[in-house]
Structures are given as structure tokens and as C-alpha cells.
Amino acid sequence: MNSHAPAVGRDQCLLARVREPDAFVEDASGVSDKHGYDELLPQPPSTRKSRASFSGFGHVVRAFPKRIAFHRKTPKPADHACYDDYTIDFPEIALVDEKSVMNSPAWDPVGPHTHSRTPGWLRRCQDFHSSPIPVVGFAPPTFPDDLSSGTAARAAAAEQNEMFRCLRKLHANERCVRRDSESGIGIEVRPLRRVSTVPRIDPFDALPRELFTHILSYLDAQSLIHSELVSRRWHSVASDDLVWKRVFFKDFSSQSHRVPENLTKFQVCGQGLGSGEAEQDWKRMWRTRKALDQRWFDSHAAAIYLEGHYDSVYCVQFDEDKIVTGSRDRTIRIWDARTYKCIKVLGMPSRNHPISLPALTGRNGHRPFTTVSSQQFKLEPYGGRPDIYHVGSILCLQYDDELMITGSSDFTCIMWDIQASWKPIRRVRHHTAGVLDVCFDKKHVVSCSKDTTVCVWDRQNGDLIHRLLGHRGPVNAVQLRGNLAVSASGDGVAKLWNIICGNCIKEFPSKDRGMACVEFSLDSLTIFAGGNDQVIYQFDASTGELVREMSGHSGLVRSLHLDSANGRLVSGSYDHTVRAYDIHTGEAIIQLTGWTASWILSAKLDYRRIIATSQDSRIVIIDFGFNLPGTDLLEHRRARNSSSMIAGMGC
């Protein structure tokens, strides 16, 4: 029978070899059968040499069907015929039993299919007589006519290569299907290969200098300092003023505590943000502010004592250029904040000689690292008629860049023109007792008195607008923020007023006894009050709730002042102590005891110093920036320009 035997004969032979494998035996000449099935198989051509034996090749061919199984699928059209017409499916086990393959429904060599059971790639191979043609299942391969040129070996190699290709394709598909991406099961972990060279790209080379400078400006100061050590080019960019300007304002400027429009910079404590000029050494300014804050933390300060008043000093206000004080001796003194010299006296003193100054003893805790004293007793009062000055103690004062208003125990307030060399321009009388406190903005003036009233009057002409009634005791302190004013009284209640309609909005009672001082935050959200019960209350102005109590004093809390920009609150007490608190936590920052010899009557602060007045007629400047290099860079430009004006104010 030739190689072109009918397909039915070949199928019967295939089925017979699968169902009765013992019917085929090997002899010296090759494979033969017991029942004559070989007659149905295609026979090699007559030119085949009788001495050639392919028994070894038979073993190779019969070994492959035990490891792979071919599953039938619906074939594609003839014009797309290829070896992808059959999908090779491998069971989970490595070896496939012949009986399980035979009984599998996916393997049906004699099923009722109308198409050829030979894959397309095998059919194409039949056209080339120089190559062996593998068959499906366990049937032996169909050999070409010419077997004399090593084609049997090539057939075995082709069969093995095809099997390996199918195995690789199947394993790749199984990894894609069975991988558990959520739990990580089945993910292969391989050791990382060591990279001999790490690629490094300098951003300075890849980016424009302007963009690189902008990126560095978002770093914190410590990271920026480290960046300067990378290279010379990095140092030039990381030291740029624009970079350090952004870092400086990010660390020391609070956008939520800007000065309200109706207040001037003289009415709030200095912020230490420099002159605002385009060209400044921002990196040096940042270093100075960090050193200054560290001195605050360590309570490392110098004590500068100003001596010139003849009696107790009741009130003080200062800026980076000048210090203004009011005393029981009926005078107002103006001091140079840099030289500590008294440059002007307003009013006629009630006595011609100072009181005896007690010794500064009993300092506990932190002491000044140096002490400076400035005595100016013989300075004559600035000209003017005595009848236009106060005839009582100067109990309160406030000034801005144009106007100063003072309140006295003579029941009156005097308005002074600062730009006209501090000339008195108007006396206002709206109270029937001593004026204990006064404050104003660009439109209104608010004063309080021992007569239990709060008066609101016009800044331009001094006319009374409202008289606020409600307190049952002396009103000791008052603060103004826009249309709101807060007052503290000896009756133990702080009141929040609307000065436009004159109504009381809320009340903030103390737990015991009266209140002597009050502070109102710049954002009008927080009220601080202190008094006879030796604690400082922090209230929420919107809800009226008590936020916290700050303790530590052992005497009456006589004075409070708030530095919203730096988050500090300073207090002065009759226990001879000056304290500073963190307004965010309520914790005490510093405690200075015995720096004065008597009661603290007033205390104010800014970013670098605290100035306190006392009953012993001294003014003490607690300067944390004394002899610290670079503090002049932190001053405002207005203060620098006004220094020449202050220098020309000699009597």
C-alpha cells in the first residue's frame, strides 16, 4: 500500500494502535503488528534500503505522545489555515496517561467531523517530501519518500522544538491567568541585580536657573543649608535672596495675623520682618531671628533701666524707634530706643526731685546677662503753657504715626500732634472720674474711667458718640477692634460692645473678684483678661466660652499685652514678676522675677524685647536682642527713617 492510502484506513490504524498497543511489536527491522494493521499504513517507497533501521527513532516518536495531548477545535477557513487551528492543552501533571487521553472527550480521532483531522501546519508539511510529517495522537509519523539524507533526525528535532515552543506558550498563559494580584500569591521574587553605576542627573543641568531657584524656595531652612554643600553651583542658587526670602516669611510671618486696615503699625507690636526693601540679606535675617527665638527660649536677655521719672510709671508704649512713658509725676517722657536717652519731656512735673530708688534684690531664676542704666533726671520740660498739660497722674496713653492721646486722673484726655513736635491740640472731657485706659483707630476713640462708663467719641473733633453703661465698678481697661470694643471692670466681668449701636453683645465673667486688664486679638476672635484672682482667662469672643486659664502669678495681674504675630502673651503682676505665655498652648515661656523692685504696672512686648514699668519709677527693658548681630536688619523701614526725627527732638 502506498503513502496515499485512504483516510479511513489510516484512521483505523491509528485507533488500533491506541486501543491495542500490545498488537505492535518491535523486531530487528522495525515495528510490526500482529493483526496486519501495517497494511493500512502508508508504506515507504521501494527505494528504501533494507539495511536501514529506525527502531531508535520509533522510541523517540512514541515518547512524545505520552507528554502532550492535542485537543481539537473548530478549524478556521482554509485561507487562514495555520498551526494555530489546534490549541495544545497540557494537564496539570507532567505525564499524561494514554488511557486518560483516549477517554477524554476532547480527543476523538474518529468523531463525526467533516474536516480533516490533520492540523494545518501538518498538512502544509506534507507538501515537502524532504521533511517528516508528525501526526496526531499516538500514531507514528508519516515519513517522506526520501529517507536517505538524515531527514529522520531533522524530524525528531522539529518535533521536539515544536513541543518546547508550545510548553513555553502554555506556561506564559498560566502565569497570566493564575496570578493573584491582590494577595501576591504566585508572584515570582527574584534577587535584584546590582547596578554597577547609578545614573545621576544634576537638576541644575536639566532645568533653567529660574525654575531651579523656584523649586529650592519650597525647601525648609535646614534642607536649604544642606543643599548649599552639594556643589559651587548649588551653593550659588541655594544662597539666592529670593529663595531665603520665601523661607524667612514662611517661618516668621503669619498671614492670619495681619494688621487690620483701621490700625497702624505703631498700634501693634513690631513683627521683626525687615524693612520691606527689595534687596535684603534674607539669609542673615533668618539666622538672626532663629538666634533671637533661642534667646527667648533660654530667657537670655539684658536688663536696661531707664531712670528719669520722679514717681511711679503707669503706662508705656514703644516701637522700634522710640519709647513713650507716662508717670504719676504728671509728665510724659520720650526715649530713644537705641541710645536709651530721654529726648523729650511733655508736661510739668509735680515734684523737683526723684524718689529714692530701692535696690534690685531678690532676683530668682533667670538673671540678666548684663545691666545698663540710663539716668536723665535734669531734663527740662518741652515749652508750652502749663495750663494745657495734665494736672494729674498720666494713667494711660496710646499713639500712632499722627496722634497721641493721653488719659489722666484729672478726668480729661489730651490729644497731641506728633508731626507738629508733639504739640497738644485738644483737651476732651467726657468722664467724671479718672481716665484709666484709652484706645483708638483711624475713626473712633474709646476711653474708660472710674465712673464705670465707657465713652466712644470722634477722633477728628472729639465729639461724644456713645456712652456705654452696664458695668457696676471701675472700668480698668478697654480694647478696640473695628466696630467691637471689649472692656474689663472691677465688678469681675468683661463685656463685648458694638460701638456703632452702643449695645453689649456678650459678657465674660471671672470666677472670683475683679478684672484689671484685657487684651483683644487682632482677628477679634480671642479675649484675654486678668485681675485679682491671679489667673489669666482666655475666652472665645464668638461663643463666650472659656478656652483655658493660665496660672503662675501669685499676685494681682495688672497688665496684659498680646503679640499675635509671634504667638506670645506677656503679663505683669503685683508679685514683681513678668511672665510670657504661648497663646496656642497656654504654657509659660519665661518667668522673670525680681527684675524690678516693686509692682509691675504695665508690660508690653514685641519680637525682641519686653518693656515693663513699675511703682519704683524705673522702666526696665528686657532685651533679648542686645548686642546680637543683625538685629538692625529686622527693623521696619519707617523706624529707620524716623530715627533722624527723633534725634532732632532734643529739648
XYZ file of C-alpha atoms in Angstrom, residues 326-629:
304
model
C 3.523 108.257 81.397
C 4.017 108.738 85.125
C 2.413 109.795 88.347
C 4.715 112.824 88.238
C 2.317 114.262 85.552
C 4.870 114.059 82.752
C 5.251 112.101 79.537
C 8.773 111.145 78.546
C 10.004 110.104 75.096
C 13.099 107.914 74.982
C 15.342 106.868 72.114
C 15.006 103.075 71.764
C 18.603 102.736 70.516
C 20.569 105.037 72.768
C 18.167 104.808 75.746
C 18.371 108.572 76.244
C 15.374 110.725 77.134
C 14.915 113.199 74.307
C 11.697 114.992 75.328
C 9.519 115.687 78.359
C 5.876 116.726 77.974
C 4.181 118.339 80.985
C 5.187 119.940 84.229
C 6.489 117.554 86.917
C 4.721 117.547 90.251
C 7.996 117.440 92.172
C 11.533 118.609 91.659
C 13.441 115.570 92.855
C 13.082 111.844 92.262
C 12.029 109.360 94.818
C 14.642 107.150 96.378
C 15.135 104.061 94.285
C 15.109 100.753 96.144
C 17.844 98.258 95.466
C 17.239 95.469 92.976
C 17.463 92.422 95.210
C 15.824 89.054 95.381
C 16.162 88.099 91.719
C 15.076 84.492 91.380
C 15.526 82.203 88.430
C 16.869 83.837 85.275
C 19.014 86.911 85.681
C 20.102 89.457 83.054
C 23.451 88.690 81.436
C 24.221 92.425 81.586
C 22.696 95.557 83.096
C 22.638 99.056 81.592
C 21.354 102.173 83.357
C 20.386 105.495 81.758
C 19.657 108.431 84.083
C 18.002 111.583 82.713
C 16.616 113.498 85.714
C 17.622 117.064 84.893
C 15.953 117.300 81.506
C 13.722 120.373 81.306
C 10.132 120.052 80.076
C 9.417 120.967 76.486
C 7.959 124.532 76.112
C 4.277 125.348 76.144
C 1.853 126.755 78.678
C 1.319 124.809 81.895
C -2.442 125.150 81.588
C -2.583 122.875 78.547
C -0.832 119.977 80.282
C -2.296 117.422 82.610
C -2.630 118.377 86.246
C -2.939 114.794 87.413
C -1.181 111.470 87.014
C -0.759 110.145 83.486
C -2.661 106.856 83.767
C -2.835 105.751 80.099
C -1.639 106.656 76.610
C -1.678 105.474 73.016
C -0.155 106.849 69.814
C 0.123 106.169 66.084
C 2.085 107.956 63.367
C -0.002 111.152 63.650
C -1.713 111.385 67.021
C -1.135 110.584 70.692
C -3.956 110.572 73.275
C -3.290 110.526 76.996
C -5.713 109.983 79.890
C -5.220 111.342 83.365
C -6.593 111.316 86.881
C -7.705 114.908 86.187
C -10.742 113.386 84.340
C -9.548 114.580 80.911
C -7.884 113.315 77.756
C -5.399 115.379 75.740
C -4.758 114.902 72.027
C -1.190 115.572 70.853
C 0.004 116.238 67.296
C 3.104 114.118 66.791
C 4.023 115.581 63.427
C 3.981 119.068 64.964
C 6.642 118.146 67.549
C 4.137 116.592 69.964
C 2.109 119.746 70.332
C -1.150 119.463 72.394
C -4.120 120.297 70.169
C -7.261 119.433 72.146
C -8.443 118.572 75.633
C -11.517 116.324 75.884
C -13.653 115.823 78.987
C -16.286 113.065 78.819
C -15.778 111.378 82.203
C -16.483 112.376 85.793
C -13.526 110.484 87.258
C -10.018 109.492 86.330
C -9.499 108.071 82.826
C -7.943 104.636 83.325
C -7.448 103.485 79.723
C -7.792 104.786 76.168
C -7.517 103.319 72.671
C -8.360 104.486 69.152
C -8.209 103.679 65.450
C -8.486 105.894 62.387
C -12.063 106.878 63.172
C -13.077 106.279 66.807
C -11.647 106.819 70.282
C -12.769 104.680 73.221
C -11.965 105.609 76.829
C -12.935 104.112 80.184
C -12.998 105.535 83.670
C -13.512 105.036 87.372
C -17.011 106.398 86.835
C -17.988 102.885 85.498
C -18.617 104.188 81.955
C -17.101 103.613 78.540
C -17.178 106.564 76.141
C -16.956 106.411 72.344
C -16.028 109.678 70.672
C -14.915 111.023 67.319
C -11.202 111.180 66.607
C -11.413 114.237 64.366
C -13.321 116.653 66.603
C -13.573 114.901 69.969
C -17.410 114.817 69.981
C -19.084 112.132 72.101
C -20.842 109.410 70.083
C -21.953 106.856 72.709
C -21.736 106.414 76.438
C -21.754 102.699 77.198
C -23.375 101.788 80.511
C -23.551 98.405 82.184
C -20.562 97.939 84.445
C -21.070 98.171 88.211
C -17.469 99.004 89.060
C -14.500 100.988 87.720
C -13.673 100.100 84.137
C -9.937 99.456 84.278
C -9.105 98.523 80.667
C -10.535 98.720 77.160
C -9.548 97.477 73.684
C -10.907 98.359 70.217
C -11.090 96.227 67.060
C -13.192 97.686 64.252
C -16.791 98.046 65.406
C -16.161 95.941 68.510
C -14.760 97.014 71.866
C -14.094 94.931 74.956
C -13.865 96.325 78.483
C -12.765 94.837 81.823
C -14.105 96.078 85.119
C -13.580 95.731 88.830
C -17.019 94.109 89.008
C -15.430 90.897 87.694
C -16.998 90.995 84.209
C -15.560 91.687 80.765
C -18.074 92.993 78.212
C -18.060 92.962 74.418
C -19.692 96.046 72.864
C -20.868 97.131 69.440
C -19.729 100.750 69.343
C -21.955 101.606 66.372
C -25.236 100.894 68.147
C -23.864 101.020 71.690
C -25.178 97.602 72.768
C -23.484 94.953 74.880
C -23.124 91.749 72.857
C -21.593 89.277 75.325
C -20.296 89.054 78.856
C -17.257 87.118 80.089
C -17.311 86.696 83.886
C -14.345 85.775 86.028
C -14.571 83.025 88.628
C -13.686 85.283 91.520
C -13.139 89.001 92.122
C -12.478 91.854 89.703
C -10.650 92.273 86.413
C -7.804 94.738 85.952
C -6.638 94.244 82.353
C -7.852 92.948 78.985
C -6.454 92.145 75.529
C -8.312 91.685 72.229
C -6.669 89.689 69.414
C -6.184 91.335 66.026
C -8.636 88.908 64.399
C -11.281 89.744 67.041
C -11.701 86.065 67.932
C -9.961 85.821 71.308
C -10.187 87.827 74.530
C -7.648 87.649 77.375
C -8.404 89.068 80.810
C -6.669 89.094 84.191
C -7.238 90.507 87.628
C -7.461 89.891 91.350
C -7.878 86.109 91.142
C -4.228 85.852 89.902
C -5.059 83.928 86.707
C -5.361 84.870 83.040
C -8.581 83.881 81.279
C -8.762 83.113 77.584
C -12.259 83.446 76.104
C -13.702 82.697 72.689
C -15.173 86.013 71.572
C -17.661 84.334 69.221
C -19.198 81.845 71.646
C -18.330 83.390 75.007
C -16.850 80.104 76.234
C -13.811 79.917 78.475
C -10.996 78.295 76.488
C -8.338 77.976 79.201
C -6.851 79.502 82.324
C -3.179 80.424 82.547
C -1.811 80.407 86.066
C 1.521 81.153 87.689
C 1.193 84.582 89.247
C 0.888 84.955 92.994
C -0.499 88.484 92.922
C -2.915 90.671 91.007
C -2.408 90.523 87.229
C -2.113 94.225 86.441
C -1.173 94.250 82.735
C -1.531 92.137 79.580
C -0.190 92.584 76.060
C -0.571 90.282 73.059
C 1.920 89.643 70.253
C -0.284 87.789 67.792
C 2.395 87.550 65.096
C 4.745 85.545 67.320
C 2.094 83.831 69.460
C 3.152 85.322 72.811
C 1.239 86.961 75.654
C 3.111 88.952 78.311
C 1.738 89.705 81.773
C 2.887 91.941 84.623
C 1.806 91.391 88.203
C 1.973 92.831 91.686
C 4.167 89.835 92.580
C 7.089 91.681 90.869
C 7.050 89.090 88.089
C 6.936 89.347 84.321
C 5.702 86.230 82.539
C 5.288 85.269 78.887
C 2.887 82.568 77.646
C 2.372 80.643 74.445
C -1.118 81.612 73.334
C -1.578 78.330 71.427
C -0.852 76.016 74.343
C -1.187 78.255 77.396
C 2.244 77.142 78.646
C 4.590 79.631 80.316
C 7.582 80.516 78.144
C 9.580 82.661 80.550
C 9.321 83.854 84.137
C 11.396 86.847 85.248
C 11.156 87.612 88.948
C 12.792 90.497 90.782
C 13.886 92.464 87.712
C 12.044 95.398 89.305
C 11.857 96.387 92.950
C 8.102 96.963 93.084
C 4.745 96.244 91.470
C 4.608 95.820 87.701
C 2.097 98.410 86.472
C 2.432 97.953 82.707
C 4.188 95.497 80.374
C 4.436 95.483 76.571
C 6.407 93.330 74.129
C 7.446 92.879 70.520
C 9.555 90.313 68.652
C 12.804 91.117 70.555
C 12.038 92.731 73.924
C 9.690 93.307 76.833
C 9.366 96.735 78.409
C 7.845 96.932 81.880
C 7.128 99.867 84.166
C 6.843 99.698 87.916
C 5.946 101.589 91.030
C 9.622 102.280 91.812
C 9.737 104.853 88.926
C 12.013 102.665 86.788
C 11.419 101.425 83.262
C 13.120 98.101 82.559
C 13.856 96.960 79.027
C 14.250 93.177 78.873
C 16.154 92.982 75.593
C 16.713 89.533 74.065
C 18.462 91.069 71.067
C 21.030 93.084 72.998
C 24.380 93.042 71.133
C 23.043 90.366 68.762
C 24.490 90.913 65.258
